[in-house]
PDB file of C-alpha atoms in Angstrom:
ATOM      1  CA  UNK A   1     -12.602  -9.426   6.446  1.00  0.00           C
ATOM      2  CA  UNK A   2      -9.703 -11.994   6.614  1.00  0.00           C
ATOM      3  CA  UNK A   3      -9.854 -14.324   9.421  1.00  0.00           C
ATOM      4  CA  UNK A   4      -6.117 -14.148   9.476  1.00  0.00           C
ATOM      5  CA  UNK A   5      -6.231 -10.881  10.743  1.00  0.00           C
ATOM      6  CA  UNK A   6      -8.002 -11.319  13.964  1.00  0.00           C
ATOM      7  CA  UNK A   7      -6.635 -11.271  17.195  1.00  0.00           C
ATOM      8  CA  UNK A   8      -6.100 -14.819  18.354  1.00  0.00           C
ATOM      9  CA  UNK A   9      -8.312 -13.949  21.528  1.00  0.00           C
ATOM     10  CA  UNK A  10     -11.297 -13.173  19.667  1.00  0.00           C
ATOM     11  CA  UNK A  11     -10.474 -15.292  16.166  1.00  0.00           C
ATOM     12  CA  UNK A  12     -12.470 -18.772  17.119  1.00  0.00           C
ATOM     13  CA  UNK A  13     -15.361 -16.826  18.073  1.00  0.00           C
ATOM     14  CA  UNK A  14     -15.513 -14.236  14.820  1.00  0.00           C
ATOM     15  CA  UNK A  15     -14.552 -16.984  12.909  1.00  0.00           C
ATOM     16  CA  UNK A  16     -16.984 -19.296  13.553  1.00  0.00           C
ATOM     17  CA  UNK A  17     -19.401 -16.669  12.506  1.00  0.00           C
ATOM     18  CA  UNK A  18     -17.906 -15.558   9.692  1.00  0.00           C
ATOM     19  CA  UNK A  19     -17.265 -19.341   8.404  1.00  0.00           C
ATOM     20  CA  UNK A  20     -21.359 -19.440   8.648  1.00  0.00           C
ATOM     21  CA  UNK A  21     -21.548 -16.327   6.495  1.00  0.00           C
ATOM     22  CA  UNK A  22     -18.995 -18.046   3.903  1.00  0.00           C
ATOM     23  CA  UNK A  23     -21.583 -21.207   3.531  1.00  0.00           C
ATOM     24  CA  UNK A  24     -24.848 -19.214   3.409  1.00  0.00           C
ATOM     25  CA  UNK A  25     -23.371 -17.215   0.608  1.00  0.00           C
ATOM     26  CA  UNK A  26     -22.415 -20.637  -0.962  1.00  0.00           C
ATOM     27  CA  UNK A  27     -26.175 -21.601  -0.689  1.00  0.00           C
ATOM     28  CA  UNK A  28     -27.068 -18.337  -2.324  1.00  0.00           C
ATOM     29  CA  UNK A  29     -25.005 -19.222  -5.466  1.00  0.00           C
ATOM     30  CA  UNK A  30     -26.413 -22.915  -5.652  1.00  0.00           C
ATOM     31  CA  UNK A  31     -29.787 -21.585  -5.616  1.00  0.00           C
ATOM     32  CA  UNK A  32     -28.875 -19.266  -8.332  1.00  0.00           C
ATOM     33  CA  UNK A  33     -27.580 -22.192 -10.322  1.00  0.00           C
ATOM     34  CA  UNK A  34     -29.868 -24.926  -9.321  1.00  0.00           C
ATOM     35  CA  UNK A  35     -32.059 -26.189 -11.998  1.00  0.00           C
ATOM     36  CA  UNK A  36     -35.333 -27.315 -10.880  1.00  0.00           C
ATOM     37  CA  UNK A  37     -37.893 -26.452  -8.109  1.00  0.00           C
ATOM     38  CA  UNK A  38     -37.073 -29.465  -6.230  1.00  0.00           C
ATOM     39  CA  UNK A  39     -33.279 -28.597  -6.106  1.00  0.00           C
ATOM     40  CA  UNK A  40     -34.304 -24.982  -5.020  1.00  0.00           C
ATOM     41  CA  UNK A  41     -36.558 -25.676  -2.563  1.00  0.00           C
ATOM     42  CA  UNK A  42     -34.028 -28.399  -0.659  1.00  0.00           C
ATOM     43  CA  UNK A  43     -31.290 -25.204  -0.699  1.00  0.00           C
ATOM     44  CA  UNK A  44     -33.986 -22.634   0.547  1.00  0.00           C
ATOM     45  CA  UNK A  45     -34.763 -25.005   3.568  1.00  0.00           C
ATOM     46  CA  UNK A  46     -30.813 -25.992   4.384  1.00  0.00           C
ATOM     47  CA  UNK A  47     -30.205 -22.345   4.182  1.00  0.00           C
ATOM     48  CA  UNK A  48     -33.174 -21.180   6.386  1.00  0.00           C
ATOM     49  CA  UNK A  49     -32.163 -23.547   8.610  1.00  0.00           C
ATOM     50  CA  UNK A  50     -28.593 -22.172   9.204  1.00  0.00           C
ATOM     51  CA  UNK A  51     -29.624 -18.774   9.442  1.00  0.00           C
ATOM     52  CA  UNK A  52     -31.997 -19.656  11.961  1.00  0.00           C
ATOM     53  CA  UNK A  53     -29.161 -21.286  14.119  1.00  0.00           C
ATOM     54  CA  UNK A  54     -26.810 -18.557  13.330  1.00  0.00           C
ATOM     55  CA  UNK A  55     -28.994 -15.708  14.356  1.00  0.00           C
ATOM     56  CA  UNK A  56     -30.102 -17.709  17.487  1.00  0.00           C
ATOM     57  CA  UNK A  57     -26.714 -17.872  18.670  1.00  0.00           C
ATOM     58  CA  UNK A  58     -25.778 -14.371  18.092  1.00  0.00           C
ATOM     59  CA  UNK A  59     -28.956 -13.526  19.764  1.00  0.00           C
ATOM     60  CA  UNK A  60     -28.059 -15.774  22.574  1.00  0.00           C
ATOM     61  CA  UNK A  61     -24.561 -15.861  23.641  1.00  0.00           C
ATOM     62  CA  UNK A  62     -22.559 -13.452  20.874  1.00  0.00           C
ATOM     63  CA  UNK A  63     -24.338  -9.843  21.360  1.00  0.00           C
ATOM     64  CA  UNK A  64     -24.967 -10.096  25.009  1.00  0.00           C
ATOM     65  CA  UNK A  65     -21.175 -10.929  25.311  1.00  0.00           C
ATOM     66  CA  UNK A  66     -20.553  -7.419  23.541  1.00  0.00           C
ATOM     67  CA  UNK A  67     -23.861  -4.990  25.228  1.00  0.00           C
ATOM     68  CA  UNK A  68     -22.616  -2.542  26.882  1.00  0.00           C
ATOM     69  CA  UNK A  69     -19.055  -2.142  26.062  1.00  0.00           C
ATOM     70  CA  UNK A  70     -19.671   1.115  23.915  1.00  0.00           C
ATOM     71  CA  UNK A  71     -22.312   3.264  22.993  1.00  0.00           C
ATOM     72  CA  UNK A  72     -21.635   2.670  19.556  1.00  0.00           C
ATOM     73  CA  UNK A  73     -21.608  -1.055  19.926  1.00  0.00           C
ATOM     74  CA  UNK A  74     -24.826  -0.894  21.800  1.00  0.00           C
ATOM     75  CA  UNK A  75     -26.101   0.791  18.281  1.00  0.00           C
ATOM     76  CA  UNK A  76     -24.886  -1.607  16.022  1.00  0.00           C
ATOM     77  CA  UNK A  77     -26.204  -4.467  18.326  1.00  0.00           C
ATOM     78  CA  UNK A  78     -29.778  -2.865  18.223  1.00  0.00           C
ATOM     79  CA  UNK A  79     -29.382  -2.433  14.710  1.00  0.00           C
ATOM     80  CA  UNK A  80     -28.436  -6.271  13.841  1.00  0.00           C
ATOM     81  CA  UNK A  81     -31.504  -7.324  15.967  1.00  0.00           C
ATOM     82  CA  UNK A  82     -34.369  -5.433  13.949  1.00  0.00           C
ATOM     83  CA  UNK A  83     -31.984  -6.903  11.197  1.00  0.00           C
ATOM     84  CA  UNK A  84     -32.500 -10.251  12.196  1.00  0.00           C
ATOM     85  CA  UNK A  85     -35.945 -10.041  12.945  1.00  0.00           C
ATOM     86  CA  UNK A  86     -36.494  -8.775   8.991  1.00  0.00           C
ATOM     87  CA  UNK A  87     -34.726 -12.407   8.223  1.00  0.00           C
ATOM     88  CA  UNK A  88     -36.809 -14.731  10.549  1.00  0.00           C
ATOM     89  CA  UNK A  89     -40.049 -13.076   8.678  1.00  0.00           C
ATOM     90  CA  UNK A  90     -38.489 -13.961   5.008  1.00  0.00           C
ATOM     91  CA  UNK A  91     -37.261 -17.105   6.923  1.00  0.00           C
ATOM     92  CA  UNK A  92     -40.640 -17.912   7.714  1.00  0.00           C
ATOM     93  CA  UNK A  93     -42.380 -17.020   4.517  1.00  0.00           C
ATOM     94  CA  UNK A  94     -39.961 -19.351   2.784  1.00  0.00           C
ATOM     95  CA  UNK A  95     -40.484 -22.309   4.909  1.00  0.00           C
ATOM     96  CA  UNK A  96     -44.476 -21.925   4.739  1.00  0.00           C
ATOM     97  CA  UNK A  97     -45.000 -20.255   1.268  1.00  0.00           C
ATOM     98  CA  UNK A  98     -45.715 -21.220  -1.380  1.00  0.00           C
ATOM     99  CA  UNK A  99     -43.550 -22.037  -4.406  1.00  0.00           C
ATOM    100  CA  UNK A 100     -44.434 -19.369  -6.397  1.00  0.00           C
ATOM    101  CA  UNK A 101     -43.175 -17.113  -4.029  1.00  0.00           C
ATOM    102  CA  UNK A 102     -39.867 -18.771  -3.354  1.00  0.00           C
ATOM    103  CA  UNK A 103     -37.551 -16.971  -5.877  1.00  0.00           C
ATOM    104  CA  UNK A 104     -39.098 -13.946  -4.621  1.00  0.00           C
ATOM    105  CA  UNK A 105     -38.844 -14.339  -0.987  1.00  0.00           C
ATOM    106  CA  UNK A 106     -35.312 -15.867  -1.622  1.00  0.00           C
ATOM    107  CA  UNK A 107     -34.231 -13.110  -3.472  1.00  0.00           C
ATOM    108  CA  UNK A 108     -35.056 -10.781  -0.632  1.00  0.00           C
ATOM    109  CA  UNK A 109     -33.536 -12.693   1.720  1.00  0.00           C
ATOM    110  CA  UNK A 110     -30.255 -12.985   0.319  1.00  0.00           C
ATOM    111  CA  UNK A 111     -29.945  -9.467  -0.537  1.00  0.00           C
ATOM    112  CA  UNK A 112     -30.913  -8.618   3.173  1.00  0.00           C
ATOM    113  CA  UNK A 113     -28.565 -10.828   4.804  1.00  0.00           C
ATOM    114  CA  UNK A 114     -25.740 -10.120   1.841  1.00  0.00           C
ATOM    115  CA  UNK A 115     -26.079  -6.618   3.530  1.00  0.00           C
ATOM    116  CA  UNK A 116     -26.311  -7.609   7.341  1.00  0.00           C
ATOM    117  CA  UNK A 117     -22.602  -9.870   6.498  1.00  0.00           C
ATOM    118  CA  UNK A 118     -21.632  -6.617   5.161  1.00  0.00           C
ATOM    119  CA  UNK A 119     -22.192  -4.588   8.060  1.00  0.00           C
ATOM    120  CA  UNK A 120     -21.166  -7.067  10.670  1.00  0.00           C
ATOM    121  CA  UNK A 121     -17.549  -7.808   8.854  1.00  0.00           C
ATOM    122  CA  UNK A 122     -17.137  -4.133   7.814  1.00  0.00           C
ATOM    123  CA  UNK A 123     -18.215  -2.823  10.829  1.00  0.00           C
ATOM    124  CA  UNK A 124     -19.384  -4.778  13.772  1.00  0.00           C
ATOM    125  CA  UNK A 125     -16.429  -6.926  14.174  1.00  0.00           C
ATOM    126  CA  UNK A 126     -13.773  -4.162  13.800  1.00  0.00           C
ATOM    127  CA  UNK A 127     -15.108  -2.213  16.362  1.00  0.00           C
ATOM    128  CA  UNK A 128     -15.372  -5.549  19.020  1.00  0.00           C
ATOM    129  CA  UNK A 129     -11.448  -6.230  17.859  1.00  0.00           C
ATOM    130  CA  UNK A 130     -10.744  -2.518  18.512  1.00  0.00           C
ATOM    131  CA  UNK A 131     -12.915  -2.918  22.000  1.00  0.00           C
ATOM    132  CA  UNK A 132     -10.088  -5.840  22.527  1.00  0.00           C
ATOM    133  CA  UNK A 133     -12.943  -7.505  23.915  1.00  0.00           C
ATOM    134  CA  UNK A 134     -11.634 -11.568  24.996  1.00  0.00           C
ATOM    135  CA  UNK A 135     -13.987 -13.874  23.118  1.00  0.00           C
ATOM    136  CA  UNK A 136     -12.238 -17.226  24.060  1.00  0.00           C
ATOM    137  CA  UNK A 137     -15.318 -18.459  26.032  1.00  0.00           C
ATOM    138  CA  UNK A 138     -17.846 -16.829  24.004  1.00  0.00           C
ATOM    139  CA  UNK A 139     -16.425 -18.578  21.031  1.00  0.00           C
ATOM    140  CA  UNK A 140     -16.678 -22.349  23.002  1.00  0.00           C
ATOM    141  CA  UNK A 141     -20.434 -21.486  24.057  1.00  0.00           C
ATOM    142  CA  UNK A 142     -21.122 -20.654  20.438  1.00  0.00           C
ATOM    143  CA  UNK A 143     -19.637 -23.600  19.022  1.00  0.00           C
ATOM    144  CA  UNK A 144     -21.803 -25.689  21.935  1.00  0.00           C
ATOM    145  CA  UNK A 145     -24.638 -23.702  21.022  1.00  0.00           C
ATOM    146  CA  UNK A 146     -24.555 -24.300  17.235  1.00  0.00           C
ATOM    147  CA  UNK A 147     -24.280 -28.237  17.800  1.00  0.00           C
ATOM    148  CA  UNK A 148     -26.886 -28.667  20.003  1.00  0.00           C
ATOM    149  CA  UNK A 149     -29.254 -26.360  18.104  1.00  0.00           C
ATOM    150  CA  UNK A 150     -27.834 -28.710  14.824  1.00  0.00           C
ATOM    151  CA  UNK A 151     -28.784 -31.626  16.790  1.00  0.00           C
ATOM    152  CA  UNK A 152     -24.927 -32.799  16.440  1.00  0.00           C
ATOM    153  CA  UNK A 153     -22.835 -33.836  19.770  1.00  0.00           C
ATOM    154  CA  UNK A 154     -20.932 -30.828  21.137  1.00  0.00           C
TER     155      UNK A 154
END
């Protein structure tokens, strides 16, 4: 999906999230190249740890914003959260396994979320920019959201 194409009412918001999809898939390709354990283990826990924020503040502020606009939202919605919940388990069995599972588990979780960006830029954000829905303060509690949970000030 190009950014550029977003309506500006809703563009910080779906941008913001879609900027976090462009740097976990930039995490996915270091780990791919990376050339020791060490190196592979640092990129595992950096990107755990922005998926983690990510999903929280979809969870939080972005899919209540859209519940109950459309039936067909509502689907989608319910089908990014059993989504998500697949990712905190590989989330969670890469921040407390062991390193012989790593590659594995990474694996898996890169395919899995390489097919949840899919979804949500192919389909979940087309339908909110067809809903016209205004995401102007949805996209400034996100961004407040993500620095906090970062630890950054907002």
């Amino acid at each position: 999906m190009d950014k550029s194409k977003v309506p500006v009412e809703q563009r910080p918001a779906i941008g913001l999230l879609m900027d976090d999809h462009r740097a976990v898939k930039k995490l996915f390709k270091q780990f791919e190249s990376a050339s020791n354990q060490r190196e592979k283990h640092s990129i595992a826990q950096e990107t755990c740890q922005h998926l983690s924020v990510h999903a929280q503040i979809e969870e939080e502020i972005f899919y209540p914003a859209l519940r109950d606009v459309s039936d067909k939202l509502d689907d989608m919605l319910d089908e990014a959260k059993v989504e998500h919940g697949v990712a905190k388990d590989l989330i969670a069995a890469i921040e407390q396994g062991a390193d012989e599972m790593l590659e594995a588990n990474y694996k898996v979780l890169t395919e899995y979320v390489g097919h949840h960006v899919e979804e949500e830029e192919s389909e979940l954000f087309p339908a909110v920019i067809k809903a016209k829905i205004d995401l102007r303060e949805v996209a400034m509690q996100l961004e407040a959201r993500k620095m906090e949970l970062l630890g950054q000030p907002a």
